Coordinates of N, CA and C in Angstrom, one line a residue:
X166 N 0.8 -1.1 0.0 CA -0.1 -0.2 0.2 C 0.8 1.2 0.1
X167 N 0.4 2.3 -0.8 CA 1.4 3.6 -0.9 C 0.4 4.6 -0.2
X168 N 0.9 5.3 0.6 CA 0.3 6.3 1.4 C 0.8 7.5 1.0
X169 N 0.0 8.7 1.1 CA 0.2 10.0 0.7 C 1.4 10.5 1.6
X170 N 2.2 11.3 1.2 CA 3.4 11.9 2.2 C 2.7 13.0 3.1
X171 N 3.4 13.3 4.1 CA 2.9 14.1 5.1 C 3.5 15.5 5.1
X172 N 3.4 16.0 3.7 CA 4.2 17.4 3.6 C 2.9 18.3 3.5
X173 N 1.6 17.8 3.6 CA 0.5 18.6 3.2 C -0.1 18.7 2.0
X174 N 0.4 17.7 1.1 CA 0.0 17.9 -0.3 C -1.4 17.1 -0.2
X175 N -2.5 17.7 -0.8 CA -3.9 16.8 -0.5 C -3.6 15.4 -1.1
X176 N -4.5 14.6 -0.9 CA -4.4 13.2 -1.3 C -4.7 13.1 -2.8
X177 N -5.7 13.7 -3.2 CA -6.1 13.6 -4.6 C -4.9 14.1 -5.4
X178 N -4.3 15.2 -5.1 CA -3.1 15.7 -5.7 C -2.0 14.7 -5.6
X179 N -1.7 13.9 -4.7 CA -0.6 12.9 -4.6 C -0.7 11.9 -5.7
X180 N -2.1 11.5 -5.9 CA -2.3 10.5 -6.8 C -2.2 11.2 -8.1
X181 N -2.5 12.4 -8.5 CA -2.3 13.2 -9.7 C -0.7 13.2 -10.0
X182 N 0.1 13.4 -9.0 CA 1.2 13.4 -9.3 C 1.9 12.0 -9.5
X183 N 1.3 11.1 -9.0 CA 1.9 9.5 -9.3 C 1.6 9.2 -10.7
X184 N 0.3 9.5 -10.9 CA -0.1 9.1 -12.4 C 0.9 9.8 -13.3
X185 N 1.1 11.4 -13.2 CA 1.7 12.1 -14.2 C 3.2 11.5 -14.0
X186 N 3.7 11.2 -13.1 CA 5.2 10.7 -13.1 C 5.2 9.5 -13.9
X187 N 4.3 8.4 -13.8 CA 4.2 7.4 -14.5 C 4.3 7.4 -15.9
X188 N 3.4 8.6 -16.5 CA 3.3 8.8 -17.8 C 4.5 9.4 -18.2
X189 N 5.0 10.6 -17.7 CA 6.2 11.1 -18.0 C 7.5 10.3 -18.1
X190 N 7.5 9.3 -17.1 CA 8.6 8.2 -17.3 C 8.6 7.4 -18.3
X191 N 7.4 7.3 -19.1 CA 7.2 6.3 -20.2 C 6.9 5.0 -19.7
X192 N 6.5 4.8 -18.3 CA 6.0 3.5 -17.8 C 4.7 3.3 -18.4
X193 N 3.9 4.2 -18.5 CA 2.6 4.1 -19.0 C 2.5 4.8 -20.3
X194 N 2.6 4.2 -21.4 CA 2.6 5.0 -22.6 C 0.9 5.2 -23.2
X195 N 1.0 5.9 -24.2 CA -0.3 6.2 -24.7 C -1.3 5.1 -24.7
X196 N -2.5 5.3 -24.4 CA -3.6 4.4 -24.4 C -3.4 3.3 -23.3
X197 N -2.5 3.3 -22.3 CA -2.2 2.4 -21.4 C -3.6 2.7 -20.3
X198 N -4.1 1.7 -19.7 CA -5.0 1.6 -18.7 C -4.1 1.9 -17.6
X199 N -4.8 3.1 -16.6 CA -4.5 3.3 -15.5 C -5.2 2.7 -14.4
X200 N -4.9 2.7 -13.0 CA -5.5 2.0 -12.0 C -7.0 2.5 -11.9
X201 N -7.8 1.7 -11.8 CA -9.2 2.1 -11.3 C -9.4 2.8 -9.9
X202 N -10.4 3.4 -10.0 CA -10.8 4.2 -8.5 C -10.7 3.2 -7.4
X203 N -11.1 2.0 -7.6 CA -11.0 0.9 -6.5 C -9.3 0.7 -6.3
X204 N -8.7 0.5 -7.3 CA -7.3 0.2 -7.1 C -6.5 1.4 -6.4
X205 N -6.9 2.5 -7.0 CA -6.3 3.8 -6.1 C -6.6 3.9 -4.7
X206 N -7.9 3.6 -4.5 CA -8.2 3.4 -3.2 C -7.3 2.6 -2.2
X207 N -7.0 1.3 -2.7 CA -6.3 0.5 -2.1 C -4.8 0.9 -1.9
X208 N -4.3 1.5 -3.1 CA -2.8 1.9 -3.3 C -2.5 3.0 -2.3
X209 N -3.4 3.9 -2.2 CA -3.2 5.3 -1.5 C -3.9 5.2 -0.4
X210 N -4.7 4.2 0.1 CA -5.6 4.5 1.6 C -6.5 5.6 1.3
X211 N -7.3 5.8 0.4 CA -8.2 7.0 0.3 C -9.5 6.6 -0.2
X212 N -10.3 7.5 0.0 CA -11.9 7.5 -0.3 C -12.0 7.1 -1.7
X213 N -13.1 6.6 -2.2 CA -13.4 6.6 -3.5 C -13.6 7.9 -4.1
X214 N -14.1 8.7 -3.4 CA -14.5 10.1 -3.9 C -13.2 10.9 -4.2
X215 N -11.9 10.6 -3.4 CA -10.7 11.2 -3.7 C -10.2 10.7 -4.9
X216 N -10.2 9.4 -5.1 CA -9.8 8.8 -6.2 C -10.3 9.2 -7.4
X217 N -11.8 9.3 -7.3 CA -12.5 9.8 -8.5 C -11.9 11.3 -8.9
X218 N -11.9 12.0 -7.8 CA -11.5 13.6 -8.2 C -10.2 13.7 -8.9
X219 N -9.1 12.7 -8.6 CA -7.9 12.9 -9.2 C -8.0 12.4 -10.8
X220 N -8.8 11.1 -10.9 CA -9.0 10.9 -12.4 C -9.8 11.9 -13.1
X221 N -10.8 12.4 -12.4 CA -11.6 13.4 -13.1 C -10.8 14.6 -13.7
X222 N -10.0 15.2 -12.8 CA -9.3 16.3 -13.0 C -8.3 16.0 -14.0
X223 N -7.6 14.8 -14.1 CA -6.6 14.5 -15.1 C -7.3 14.5 -16.5
X224 N -8.6 14.0 -16.5 CA -9.5 13.6 -17.7 C -9.8 15.1 -18.1
X225 N -10.0 16.1 -17.3 CA -10.7 17.1 -17.9 C -9.5 18.2 -18.3
X226 N -8.2 17.8 -17.8 CA -7.0 18.2 -18.4 C -6.4 17.6 -19.6
X227 N -7.1 16.7 -20.1 CA -6.8 16.2 -21.2 C -5.5 15.1 -21.3
X228 N -5.2 14.7 -19.9 CA -4.2 13.8 -19.6 C -4.4 12.4 -19.9
X229 N -5.8 11.9 -19.3 CA -6.6 11.1 -19.4 C -7.8 11.0 -20.4
X230 N -8.3 9.8 -20.9 CA -9.5 9.7 -21.3 C -10.2 8.6 -20.7
X231 N -11.5 8.4 -20.7 CA -12.4 7.4 -19.9 C -13.3 6.8 -20.7
X232 N -13.4 5.5 -20.8 CA -14.3 4.7 -21.7 C -15.3 4.1 -20.5
X233 N -16.6 4.4 -20.9 CA -17.6 3.9 -19.7 C -17.5 2.5 -19.7
X234 N -17.7 2.1 -18.4 CA -17.4 0.5 -18.2 C -16.1 -0.1 -18.5
X235 N -15.2 0.7 -18.9 CA -13.9 -0.3 -19.2 C -12.7 0.5 -18.3
X236 N -12.7 1.7 -18.2 CA -11.8 2.3 -17.3 C -11.2 3.6 -17.8
X237 N -10.0 4.2 -17.4 CA -9.3 5.2 -17.7 C -7.9 5.0 -18.4
X238 N -7.6 5.8 -19.4 CA -6.4 5.5 -20.1 C -5.7 6.6 -20.6
X239 N -4.4 6.4 -20.8 CA -3.5 7.8 -21.1 C -3.9 8.2 -22.2
X240 N -4.0 9.5 -22.5 CA -4.4 10.2 -23.8 C -3.2 10.5 -24.7
X241 N -3.6 10.6 -26.0 CA -2.6 11.0 -26.8 C -1.8 12.4 -26.4
X242 N -0.5 12.6 -26.7 CA 0.1 13.9 -26.0 C -0.2 15.0 -26.9
X243 N -1.4 15.4 -26.8 CA -1.6 16.9 -27.3 C -2.3 17.6 -26.0
X244 N -1.9 19.1 -26.4 CA -2.6 19.9 -25.1 C -4.1 19.8 -25.5
X245 N -4.9 20.0 -24.4 CA -6.2 20.2 -24.5 C -6.6 21.5 -23.8
X246 N -7.5 22.2 -24.3 CA -8.2 23.2 -23.8 C -9.7 23.0 -23.6
X247 N -10.1 23.4 -22.4 CA -11.6 23.2 -22.2 C -12.4 24.2 -23.0
X248 N -13.3 23.6 -23.8 CA -14.4 24.4 -24.6 C -15.2 25.4 -24.2
X249 N -15.6 25.2 -23.0 CA -16.6 26.1 -22.4 C -16.1 27.1 -21.3
X250 N -14.8 27.2 -21.1 CA -14.2 27.9 -20.2 C -12.8 28.6 -20.8
X251 N -12.6 29.7 -20.4 CA -11.3 30.6 -20.8 C -10.4 30.3 -19.8
X252 N -9.4 29.6 -20.3 CA -8.1 29.5 -19.4 C -6.9 30.1 -20.1
X253 N -6.0 30.1 -19.2 CA -4.4 30.8 -19.5 C -3.8 29.8 -20.2
X254 N -3.2 29.9 -21.1 CA -2.6 28.8 -21.9 C -1.2 28.5 -21.0
X255 N -0.7 29.3 -20.5 CA 0.3 28.8 -19.6 C -0.2 27.9 -18.5
X256 N -1.3 28.0 -17.7 CA -2.1 27.2 -16.7 C -2.2 25.7 -17.5
X257 N -2.7 25.8 -18.7 CA -3.1 24.7 -19.5 C -1.9 23.7 -19.5
X258 N -0.7 24.3 -20.0 CA 0.4 23.7 -20.1 C 1.2 23.0 -18.9
X259 N 1.1 23.9 -17.8 CA 1.6 23.4 -16.6 C 0.7 22.3 -16.0
X260 N -0.5 22.5 -16.3 CA -1.3 21.5 -15.7 C -1.0 20.0 -16.2
X261 N -0.4 19.8 -17.2 CA 0.0 18.7 -17.7 C 1.3 18.4 -17.3
X262 N 1.9 19.1 -16.5 CA 3.5 18.8 -16.0 C 4.5 19.3 -17.0
X263 N 4.0 20.1 -17.8 CA 5.1 20.6 -18.8 C 5.5 22.1 -18.5
X264 N 6.4 22.5 -19.3 CA 7.0 24.0 -19.1 C 6.5 24.9 -20.4
X265 N 6.0 25.8 -19.8 CA 5.5 27.0 -20.9 C 6.4 28.1 -21.0
X266 N 6.6 28.5 -22.2 CA 7.4 29.7 -22.6 C 6.9 30.4 -23.6
X267 N 7.2 31.6 -23.8 CA 6.8 32.6 -24.8 C 7.9 33.2 -25.5
X268 N 7.4 33.4 -27.0 CA 8.4 34.3 -27.8 C 7.7 35.6 -28.1
X269 N 7.9 36.7 -27.8 CA 7.3 37.8 -28.5 C 7.6 38.2 -29.7
X270 N 6.8 38.1 -30.8 CA 7.1 38.5 -32.2 C 6.9 39.9 -32.5
X271 N 5.9 40.6 -32.0 CA 5.4 41.8 -32.3 C 4.6 42.5 -31.1
X272 N 4.8 43.6 -30.7 CA 4.0 44.5 -29.7 C 4.1 45.9 -30.1
X273 N 3.0 46.4 -30.7 CA 2.9 47.7 -31.3 C 1.5 48.3 -31.4
X274 N 1.4 49.5 -31.7 CA 0.1 50.1 -32.2 C 0.1 50.2 -33.7
X275 N -1.0 49.9 -34.1 CA -1.3 50.1 -35.6 C -2.7 50.6 -36.0
X276 N -3.0 51.1 -37.3 CA -4.4 51.3 -37.4 C -5.3 50.3 -37.6
X277 N -6.4 50.7 -36.8 CA -7.4 49.4 -36.7 C -8.0 48.9 -37.9
X278 N -7.9 47.7 -38.1 CA -8.5 47.1 -39.4 C -10.0 47.2 -39.3
X279 N -10.9 47.1 -40.2 CA -12.1 47.3 -40.1 C -13.0 46.0 -39.5
X280 N -12.5 44.8 -39.5 CA -12.9 43.8 -38.7 C -12.8 44.1 -37.1
X281 N -11.7 44.5 -37.0 CA -11.4 44.7 -35.4 C -12.3 45.9 -34.9
X282 N -12.3 46.9 -35.6 CA -12.8 48.0 -35.2 C -14.4 47.7 -34.9
X283 N -15.0 46.8 -35.7 CA -16.4 46.3 -35.5 C -16.6 45.6 -34.2
X284 N -15.4 44.7 -34.1 CA -15.5 43.8 -32.9 C -15.2 44.5 -31.6
X285 N -14.3 45.7 -31.6 CA -14.1 46.4 -30.4 C -14.7 47.5 -30.4
X286 N -15.6 48.1 -31.0 CA -16.4 49.3 -31.0 C -15.5 50.5 -31.4
X287 N -14.4 50.3 -32.2 CA -13.7 51.4 -32.6 C -13.8 52.0 -33.9
X288 N -13.2 53.1 -34.2 CA -13.3 53.7 -35.6 C -12.2 53.1 -36.6
X289 N -12.5 52.8 -37.5 CA -11.4 52.2 -38.5 C -10.3 53.0 -38.9
X290 N -9.2 52.5 -38.7 CA -7.9 53.3 -38.7 C -7.4 53.9 -37.6
X291 N -8.2 54.2 -36.3 CA -7.8 54.7 -35.1 C -6.8 53.6 -34.6
X292 N -5.8 54.2 -33.7 CA -5.0 53.2 -33.2 C -5.4 52.3 -32.4
X293 N -5.0 50.9 -32.6 CA -5.4 49.9 -31.7 C -3.9 49.2 -31.3
X294 N -3.7 48.5 -30.0 CA -2.7 47.9 -29.8 C -2.8 46.4 -30.5
X295 N -1.7 45.7 -30.7 CA -1.4 44.8 -31.4 C -0.3 43.9 -30.6
X296 N -0.4 42.6 -30.3 CA 0.6 41.7 -29.9 C 0.6 40.3 -30.7
X297 N 1.8 39.9 -31.1 CA 1.9 38.4 -31.7 C 2.8 37.9 -31.0
X298 N 2.4 36.8 -30.5 CA 3.2 35.8 -29.4 C 3.2 34.2 -30.0
X299 N 4.2 33.7 -29.8 CA 4.2 32.1 -30.0 C 4.3 31.7 -28.4
X300 N 3.6 30.6 -28.2 CA 3.5 29.9 -26.9 C 4.3 28.6 -27.1
X301 N 5.1 28.2 -26.2 CA 5.9 26.7 -26.5 C 5.3 26.2 -25.3
X302 N 5.3 24.5 -25.5 CA 5.0 23.5 -24.5 C 6.3 22.7 -24.8
X303 N 7.0 22.8 -23.7 CA 8.3 22.1 -23.6 C 9.1 22.4 -24.8
X304 N 9.3 23.5 -25.2 CA 10.1 24.2 -26.4 C 9.5 23.7 -27.8
X305 N 8.4 23.1 -27.9 CA 7.5 22.7 -29.0 C 6.8 23.9 -29.4
X306 N 6.6 24.6 -30.5 CA 5.6 25.8 -30.7 C 4.2 25.1 -30.7
X307 N 3.3 25.8 -29.7 CA 2.1 25.0 -29.6 C 1.0 26.0 -30.4
X308 N 1.1 27.3 -29.9 CA 0.0 28.2 -30.2 C 0.4 29.6 -30.9
X309 N 0.0 30.0 -32.1 CA 0.2 31.6 -32.3 C -0.8 32.4 -32.1
X310 N -0.6 33.3 -31.0 CA -1.6 34.2 -30.6 C -1.3 35.4 -31.3
X311 N -2.5 36.0 -32.0 CA -2.5 37.4 -32.5 C -3.6 38.1 -31.7
X312 N -3.4 39.1 -31.0 CA -4.3 39.8 -30.3 C -4.3 41.3 -30.5
X313 N -5.5 41.7 -30.8 CA -5.7 43.2 -30.9 C -6.6 43.7 -29.5
X314 N -6.0 44.8 -28.9 CA -6.5 45.2 -27.6 C -6.8 46.7 -27.6
X315 N -8.0 47.0 -27.1 CA -8.8 48.3 -27.0 C -7.8 49.2 -26.1
X316 N -7.0 50.2 -26.7 CA -6.2 51.2 -25.9 C -7.0 52.0 -24.8
X317 N -8.4 52.1 -25.2 CA -9.1 53.0 -24.1 C -9.4 52.2 -23.0
X318 N -9.3 50.6 -23.1 CA -9.5 49.9 -22.0 C -8.1 49.6 -21.1
X319 N -7.1 49.3 -21.9 CA -5.9 49.0 -21.4 C -4.8 50.0 -21.9
X320 N -4.5 51.0 -21.4 CA -3.8 52.0 -21.9 C -2.2 51.7 -21.9
X321 N -1.8 50.8 -20.8 CA -0.6 50.4 -20.5 C -0.3 48.9 -21.2
X322 N -1.1 48.6 -22.1 CA -0.7 47.3 -22.7 C 0.7 47.2 -23.2
X323 N 1.1 48.2 -24.1 CA 2.4 48.1 -24.8 C 3.7 48.1 -24.1
X324 N 3.2 48.4 -22.7 CA 4.6 48.6 -21.7 C 4.7 47.4 -21.0
X325 N 4.1 46.2 -21.2 CA 4.1 44.9 -20.5 C 5.2 44.1 -21.2
X326 N 5.7 43.1 -20.3 CA 6.7 42.0 -20.8 C 5.9 40.7 -21.0
X327 N 5.6 40.2 -22.2 CA 4.8 39.1 -22.3 C 5.7 37.7 -22.5
X328 N 6.9 38.0 -22.4 CA 7.8 36.9 -22.3 C 7.8 36.1 -21.0
X329 N 7.2 36.9 -20.0 CA 7.0 36.5 -18.5 C 5.8 36.4 -18.1
X330 N 4.7 37.1 -18.6 CA 3.4 37.1 -18.4 C 2.6 37.2 -19.6
X331 N 1.4 36.1 -19.9 CA 0.7 36.1 -20.8 C -0.3 37.3 -20.8
X332 N -0.8 37.7 -22.3 CA -1.8 38.8 -22.2 C -2.9 38.4 -21.5
X333 N -3.2 37.1 -21.4 CA -4.5 36.7 -20.5 C -4.4 37.1 -19.1
X334 N -3.2 36.6 -18.5 CA -2.9 37.0 -17.2 C -2.9 38.5 -17.0
X335 N -2.5 39.2 -17.7 CA -2.4 40.8 -17.5 C -3.9 41.5 -17.8
X336 N -4.4 41.0 -18.7 CA -5.7 41.5 -19.2 C -6.7 41.2 -18.0
X337 N -6.6 39.9 -17.5 CA -7.6 39.6 -16.3 C -7.3 40.4 -15.2
X338 N -5.9 40.7 -14.9 CA -5.7 41.7 -13.7 C -6.2 43.0 -13.8
X339 N -6.2 43.6 -15.0 CA -6.5 45.0 -15.1 C -7.9 45.4 -15.6
X340 N -8.4 44.5 -16.3 CA -9.7 44.4 -16.8 C -10.5 43.2 -16.8
X341 N -10.8 43.0 -15.7 CA -11.4 41.7 -15.3 C -12.7 41.3 -16.1
X342 N -12.3 39.8 -16.8 CA -13.4 39.2 -17.7 C -14.7 39.0 -17.1
X343 N -15.9 39.8 -17.8 CA -17.1 39.5 -17.6 C -17.9 38.5 -18.6
X344 N -17.5 38.6 -19.7 CA -18.0 37.7 -20.7 C -17.3 37.6 -22.0
X345 N -17.6 36.4 -22.7 CA -16.8 36.5 -24.2 C -17.5 35.5 -25.1
X346 N -17.3 35.8 -26.3 CA -17.7 35.0 -27.5 C -16.7 34.4 -28.1
X347 N -16.8 33.3 -29.0 CA -15.7 32.7 -29.7 C -16.2 31.8 -30.9
X348 N -15.3 31.8 -31.7 CA -15.8 30.8 -33.0 C -14.6 30.0 -33.1
X349 N -14.8 28.7 -33.2 CA -13.7 27.6 -33.5 C -14.0 27.2 -35.1
X350 N -12.9 27.1 -35.8 CA -12.8 26.6 -37.2 C -11.4 25.6 -37.5
X351 N -11.7 24.8 -38.4 CA -10.4 24.4 -38.8 C -9.9 25.2 -40.0
X352 N -8.6 25.2 -40.1 CA -8.0 26.1 -41.2 C -6.9 25.4 -41.7
X353 N -6.4 25.9 -42.9 CA -5.1 25.3 -43.4 C -4.0 26.4 -42.9
X354 N -2.9 25.8 -42.4 CA -1.8 26.7 -42.3 C -1.1 27.5 -43.4
X355 N -1.0 28.8 -43.3 CA -0.5 29.5 -44.4 C 1.2 29.5 -43.9
X356 N 1.9 30.2 -44.9 CA 3.1 30.5 -44.8 C 3.7 30.9 -43.5
X357 N 3.0 32.0 -43.2 CA 3.3 32.9 -42.0 C 3.1 31.8 -40.7
X358 N 1.9 31.1 -40.7 CA 1.9 30.2 -39.5 C 2.8 29.0 -39.3
X359 N 3.0 28.5 -40.6 CA 4.0 27.4 -40.6 C 5.3 27.9 -40.2
X360 N 5.8 29.0 -40.6 CA 7.0 29.5 -39.9 C 7.1 29.8 -38.5
X361 N 6.2 30.2 -37.9 CA 6.2 30.3 -36.5 C 5.9 29.1 -35.6
X362 N 4.9 28.3 -36.2 CA 4.7 27.0 -35.5 C 5.7 25.8 -35.8
X363 N 6.6 26.2 -37.0 CA 7.5 25.1 -37.1 C 6.6 23.8 -37.7
X364 N 5.7 23.8 -38.8 CA 4.7 22.7 -39.1 C 5.0 22.8 -40.7
X365 N 4.5 21.7 -41.3 CA 4.6 21.8 -42.7 C 3.6 22.6 -43.5
X366 N 3.9 22.7 -44.6 CA 3.0 23.6 -45.5 C 1.6 23.1 -45.7
X367 N 0.6 23.9 -45.1 CA -0.9 23.6 -45.3 C -1.4 22.4 -44.3
X368 N -0.6 22.4 -43.4 CA -1.0 21.4 -42.1 C -2.3 21.9 -41.4
X369 N -3.5 21.0 -41.2 CA -4.5 21.3 -40.8 C -4.4 22.0 -39.3
X370 N -5.1 23.2 -39.1 CA -5.0 23.8 -37.8 C -6.2 24.2 -37.2
X371 N -6.4 24.2 -35.8 CA -7.5 24.7 -35.2 C -7.3 26.4 -34.9
X372 N -8.3 27.3 -35.2 CA -8.3 28.5 -34.8 C -9.7 29.1 -34.2
X373 N -9.1 29.7 -32.9 CA -10.1 30.1 -32.1 C -10.0 31.7 -32.2
X374 N -11.3 32.1 -32.7 CA -11.4 33.7 -32.7 C -12.2 34.0 -31.5
X375 N -11.7 34.8 -30.6 CA -12.2 35.1 -29.3 C -12.3 36.8 -29.1
X376 N -13.5 37.0 -28.5 CA -13.6 38.5 -28.2 C -13.9 38.5 -26.6
X377 N -13.2 39.2 -25.8 CA -13.8 39.4 -24.6 C -13.9 40.7 -24.1
X378 N -14.8 40.7 -23.0 CA -15.4 42.0 -22.5 C -15.1 42.1 -20.8
X379 N -15.0 43.3 -20.6 CA -15.1 43.7 -19.0 C -16.4 44.5 -18.9
X380 N -16.7 45.0 -17.5 CA -17.8 45.7 -17.4 C -18.0 46.9 -18.4
X381 N -16.7 47.4 -18.7 CA -16.8 48.7 -19.6 C -17.0 48.5 -20.9
X382 N -16.9 47.4 -21.6 CA -16.9 47.2 -22.8 C -16.1 46.1 -23.3
X383 N -15.9 46.1 -24.8 CA -14.8 45.1 -25.4 C -13.7 45.2 -25.1
X384 N -12.7 44.3 -24.7 CA -11.4 44.6 -24.2 C -10.4 44.2 -25.3
X385 N -10.6 42.9 -25.9 CA -9.6 42.2 -26.9 C -10.1 41.6 -27.9
X386 N -9.7 41.3 -29.0 CA -10.1 40.4 -30.1 C -9.0 39.7 -30.5
X387 N -9.0 38.4 -30.4 CA -7.7 37.6 -30.5 C -7.9 36.4 -31.6
X388 N -6.9 36.1 -32.2 CA -7.0 34.9 -33.1 C -5.9 33.9 -32.6
X389 N -6.4 32.8 -32.0 CA -5.4 31.7 -31.5 C -5.4 30.6 -32.4
X390 N -4.2 30.4 -33.0 CA -3.8 29.4 -34.1 C -3.0 28.2 -33.4
X391 N -3.7 26.9 -33.4 CA -2.8 25.8 -32.9 C -2.6 24.9 -34.1
X392 N -1.3 24.0 -34.2 CA -1.3 22.9 -35.3 C -2.4 21.9 -34.7
X393 N -3.2 21.3 -35.7 CA -4.1 20.4 -35.1 C -3.4 19.1 -34.5
X394 N -2.2 18.8 -34.9 CA -1.6 17.5 -34.5 C -1.2 17.7 -33.1
X395 N -1.2 19.0 -32.5 CA -0.6 19.3 -31.1 C -1.6 19.7 -30.3
X396 N -2.8 19.9 -30.9 CA -3.9 20.7 -29.9 C -5.4 20.1 -30.0
X397 N -6.2 20.3 -29.0 CA -7.5 19.6 -29.1 C -8.3 20.7 -28.3
X398 N -9.7 20.5 -28.3 CA -10.5 21.4 -27.5 C -11.5 20.2 -26.8
X399 N -11.7 20.3 -25.7 CA -12.7 19.4 -25.0 C -13.3 20.1 -23.8
X400 N -14.1 19.3 -23.1 CA -14.8 20.0 -21.9 C -15.6 18.8 -21.0
X401 N -16.1 19.2 -20.0 CA -16.8 18.0 -19.3 C -18.2 18.9 -18.8
X402 N -19.4 18.4 -19.0 CA -20.5 19.0 -18.7 C -21.2 18.1 -17.6
X403 N -21.8 18.9 -16.4 CA -22.6 18.2 -15.7 C -24.1 18.6 -15.8
X404 N -24.9 17.5 -16.3 CA -26.1 17.9 -16.7 C -27.2 17.4 -15.9
X405 N -28.1 18.6 -15.4 CA -29.3 18.0 -14.5 C -30.4 17.4 -15.2
X406 N -30.8 16.3 -15.0 CA -31.9 15.7 -15.7 C -33.2 16.6 -15.3
X407 N -34.0 16.6 -16.7 CA -35.3 17.3 -16.5 C -36.2 16.5 -15.6
X408 N -36.9 17.1 -14.6 CA -37.9 16.2 -13.9 C -39.4 16.4 -14.2

């Protein structure tokens, strides 16, 4: 029997760390079955609820996938983003036990394009802030983030260092998110995207177009492009039966 350590780590977190360590070490390759809730209860001397929480969180993070009536298995090594929530990409990557880094390609003020003006409630060709960033998962380019930001809402945006703080983190702090809308579509990578994500010509990609709002109005309009072979979208829904 394996017991949780006495360092103050919650028992469910200790189980998650154990499972992640087995996956990262290669002991449990892709599609390997992981211990069941019952087996984890015996191994770690925990309740069924604790074991279930560990497996559920790893499933929601895209580390595992579950097959009803069969068990939980190691997912393919793609990053997964929750479809119905907005998460910081650095947190997504770190939740997988990986290292996030970012390379700032461009940070500037430019004339507002028509589509962006419409999205942010600005006037065409008036100044809008723009950032272009490549996000890395363990040194592998994962996502190309092109973001337009409303200068009226976030006047100090161009003064930030986005190599150490993501735009999501900064905007959440200075203009707390109250709502968002987004569109998800499959696109073919153009030459510019291929260059920054280091993928082959015309590889299928996922592009998420997202507009975020604070209480005062539209804050940002972003195009988040990821290689389809490295990224996926998913989520978990709790559904209350109709009585």
